Amino acid sequence: MSTMHEASAASPQPGASPLPGPAEDDGHAHGSVPVLALAALGVVFGDIGTSPLYSLQTVFSIEHNTVAATRDDVFGVISMVFWSLMIIVTYKYVSLVMRADNDGEGGILSLVALLQRKLTDRKRFAAIAMMLGIIGASLFYGDSVITPAISVMSAIEGLQVVNEGFASLVLPLSIAILTGLFAVQRYGTAAVGRFFGPIMGLWFLTLAALGVPWILQNPEILGALLPTHALTFAIRTPWVAFIALGAVVLCITGTEALYADMGHFGRRPIGLAWMLFVFPALTLNYLGQGAMILLHPDYVDSPFFRSAPEWARIPLVVLATTATIIASQAVISGAYSVSRQANRLGLLPRLNIKHTSKEEGGQIYIGKINWVLFVGVVALIGIFQSSKALASAYGLAVTGTLLLESFLFLALAMWVWRVATWKVVAYVITVSILEVTFFAGNLAKVLHGGWLPLVIATAVITLMLTWRTGNAEIKVQRARIEGPLDQFIEEVHGRHVQRVPGLAVFPHPDAETCPLALRQNLEFNHVLHENIAIVSVINENVPHIRHVDRASVHDLGYGDDGIMHVSYRVGFNDSQDVPKALLWAQGKSLEIDLDPDEAHYFLSSLRLKPANVPSLRTWRKSLFLWLANGAADRTTVFHLPPERTVVMGGELNV
């Protein structure tokens, strides 16, 4: 959900506070602020905007009927909802965290990359930050599986309010809609995406319209805006309030999307859309549901749909289903972006990434991620059967991500921005304590479904750490097999190797060791091409590198031999296009004509075989080999023409 931008956003200077004013840069998004704000309604606020479908229903249907539809409990819950939105979304994200941009980009892995770049003198913390980033990304995958399932099911369940006989249609309709959604991912969302904003605009207007009549019927509910009701609720019945808070967190699901999508729309449009449109609409709807529950306590079974007049319920189900499809699309696209960032940070093997838009670099499709998510979503629907049952599994992933991003943000504020200690303390008191309470409230639901995101996160963490550890071991052993490049050049000189016309390009990680394909080509064919370019794609810990700064050419001291090295620097949202690397390097070399259309490409292949390696246990070794064998074809990843690409290499025991 990130797109390609090339300038760098300003960050607070040492001693400055992250509190005042809007950031000087808006994430480099293209377009007017109102247009971007409208577009953000569809992508950024889809998840949090559909939370009214199930949030209060879950609060008041908690097992053992802990929270009652009484005046005190309703006022306490609505107050909790309002102030959770105010503190977590408005104060934390819109006012503070969205100032922590990494070249205009946001999201937990982007924040980790920013910290690693800024805190080069704190190696231990950089390692801790990476681990926290891995955990956060893993929790996001859990969210990416749960969100489509709970959102679409909660919308379709509105049919039961219209007619109880429609209950049998909920599961098959939910699965059919989600199957269609995942099936069209490969075609991209560019055509549909332009309609997301207006549809979600209609959705938020509908939310407000549903709430206002009930507020007018029972205006005393406006008193719930006072924080004293939440505090009184917590003091009067602390255990009930604690349990309720574990469900109230559902009203802020999708909050992290404000930060993650900052590079796509910019900080100011997102903040504008929230303050002027989304926040008021959500507030009016939650107040309206609260007012209705006070008048009709029996409506707690489905407060959202019962807040609509009977004639409007079928159209409302259709609109709600459309809104939840949009919310699901946003989180699926987010999973693609997180996967690409994780790949560039060395946490996942090579992925076959398809760009579905020529204008927006952030619109991508990753087939393997798509179908893994689909299988997970369908499995959840089959296991949990209802959105109410799924709600117990939802909060842990959300609250875990909130806590991790707060910790990383505080590290940035203290060690990079060097903000005053009292401001850090104020943040901890107002935000972190609330988030810890949210997290603790959801830990109580581990046995009732909260185990699900933990299982998903554990599986993803295991995959990432196994790949990272095994890949580091392979790099060491591979370098030993490849041997130094300068030593290879000396051997070439000593043997007076015959040179043949043409340009041979060898994608290779560095200029220190000799590409296996280059060594194998000499050993088997006893010739070398007249011109040789070793191209290293260097992944930087930033979202984007400007085109003019990406390619640089070095002769390695062997210019007379026609051997050059091209460094191609890319950010984790840029394409690893080797022919384009040659294109951008043209004119920077006086020795070689780096024409990508005339080049022949040689990929180094290293076949892995099991062996005893102390760094990995047997089962993790098998997992690593499975991941390595499933890595995307580098011909596709590097955008190489298959008809001019040769694969050569050797074998390595791992």
Short mmCIF file of N, CA and C in Angstrom, two decimals, residues 2-5 101-106 110 113 117 341 344 540-545 550 570-574:
data_model
loop_
_atom_site.label_atom_id
_atom_site.label_comp_id
_atom_site.label_asym_id
_atom_site.label_seq_id
_atom_site.Cartn_x
_atom_site.Cartn_y
_atom_site.Cartn_z
N SER A 2 2.08 1.08 -0.33
CA SER A 2 2.98 2.20 -0.42
C SER A 2 3.27 2.47 -1.87
N THR A 3 3.59 3.69 -2.18
CA THR A 3 3.88 4.02 -3.57
C THR A 3 5.21 4.70 -3.68
N MET A 4 5.73 4.84 -4.90
CA MET A 4 7.10 5.28 -5.10
C MET A 4 7.18 6.81 -5.05
N HIS A 5 8.03 7.31 -4.15
CA HIS A 5 8.28 8.74 -4.04
C HIS A 5 9.78 8.92 -3.82
N ASP A 101 8.48 9.57 9.82
CA ASP A 101 8.46 8.99 8.48
C ASP A 101 9.87 8.63 8.03
N ASN A 102 9.96 7.55 7.28
CA ASN A 102 11.22 7.10 6.69
C ASN A 102 11.17 7.42 5.21
N ASP A 103 11.69 8.60 4.85
CA ASP A 103 11.63 9.06 3.47
C ASP A 103 10.18 9.11 3.00
N GLY A 104 9.30 9.53 3.89
CA GLY A 104 7.90 9.66 3.55
C GLY A 104 7.07 8.42 3.79
N GLU A 105 7.71 7.29 4.09
CA GLU A 105 7.00 6.03 4.28
C GLU A 105 6.77 5.76 5.76
N GLY A 106 5.75 4.94 6.06
CA GLY A 106 5.46 4.55 7.42
C GLY A 106 5.32 3.05 7.55
N SER A 110 9.26 -0.11 8.25
CA SER A 110 9.88 1.13 7.81
C SER A 110 10.46 1.89 9.01
N ALA A 113 13.69 0.19 9.94
CA ALA A 113 14.75 0.58 9.01
C ALA A 113 15.26 1.98 9.34
N ARG A 117 19.11 2.95 10.60
CA ARG A 117 19.93 3.92 9.88
C ARG A 117 20.40 5.06 10.78
N GLN A 341 8.75 -5.56 2.00
CA GLN A 341 9.72 -4.95 2.90
C GLN A 341 10.51 -6.02 3.65
N ARG A 344 13.18 -7.50 1.40
CA ARG A 344 14.34 -6.61 1.21
C ARG A 344 15.20 -6.51 2.47
N GLU A 540 18.87 -0.86 0.19
CA GLU A 540 19.08 0.11 1.25
C GLU A 540 17.90 0.10 2.21
N ASN A 541 18.15 0.53 3.44
CA ASN A 541 17.10 0.57 4.47
C ASN A 541 16.29 1.85 4.37
N VAL A 542 15.87 2.18 3.17
CA VAL A 542 15.00 3.32 2.92
C VAL A 542 13.95 2.87 1.92
N PRO A 543 12.81 3.55 1.89
CA PRO A 543 11.77 3.11 0.94
C PRO A 543 12.16 3.30 -0.52
N HIS A 544 12.84 4.43 -0.85
CA HIS A 544 13.11 4.73 -2.25
C HIS A 544 14.49 5.36 -2.42
N ILE A 545 15.07 5.12 -3.56
CA ILE A 545 16.29 5.81 -3.99
C ILE A 545 15.95 6.56 -5.27
N ARG A 550 20.69 5.95 -8.33
CA ARG A 550 20.68 4.50 -8.16
C ARG A 550 21.93 3.81 -8.69
N VAL A 570 18.73 0.29 -4.42
CA VAL A 570 17.26 0.39 -4.45
C VAL A 570 16.74 0.39 -3.02
N GLY A 571 15.61 1.07 -2.84
CA GLY A 571 14.91 1.02 -1.56
C GLY A 571 13.98 -0.17 -1.54
N PHE A 572 13.35 -0.41 -0.38
CA PHE A 572 12.54 -1.62 -0.30
C PHE A 572 11.19 -1.48 -1.00
N ASN A 573 10.92 -0.33 -1.60
CA ASN A 573 9.73 -0.20 -2.45
C ASN A 573 10.09 0.02 -3.91
N ASP A 574 11.36 -0.19 -4.28
CA ASP A 574 11.81 -0.03 -5.65
C ASP A 574 11.99 -1.39 -6.32
#
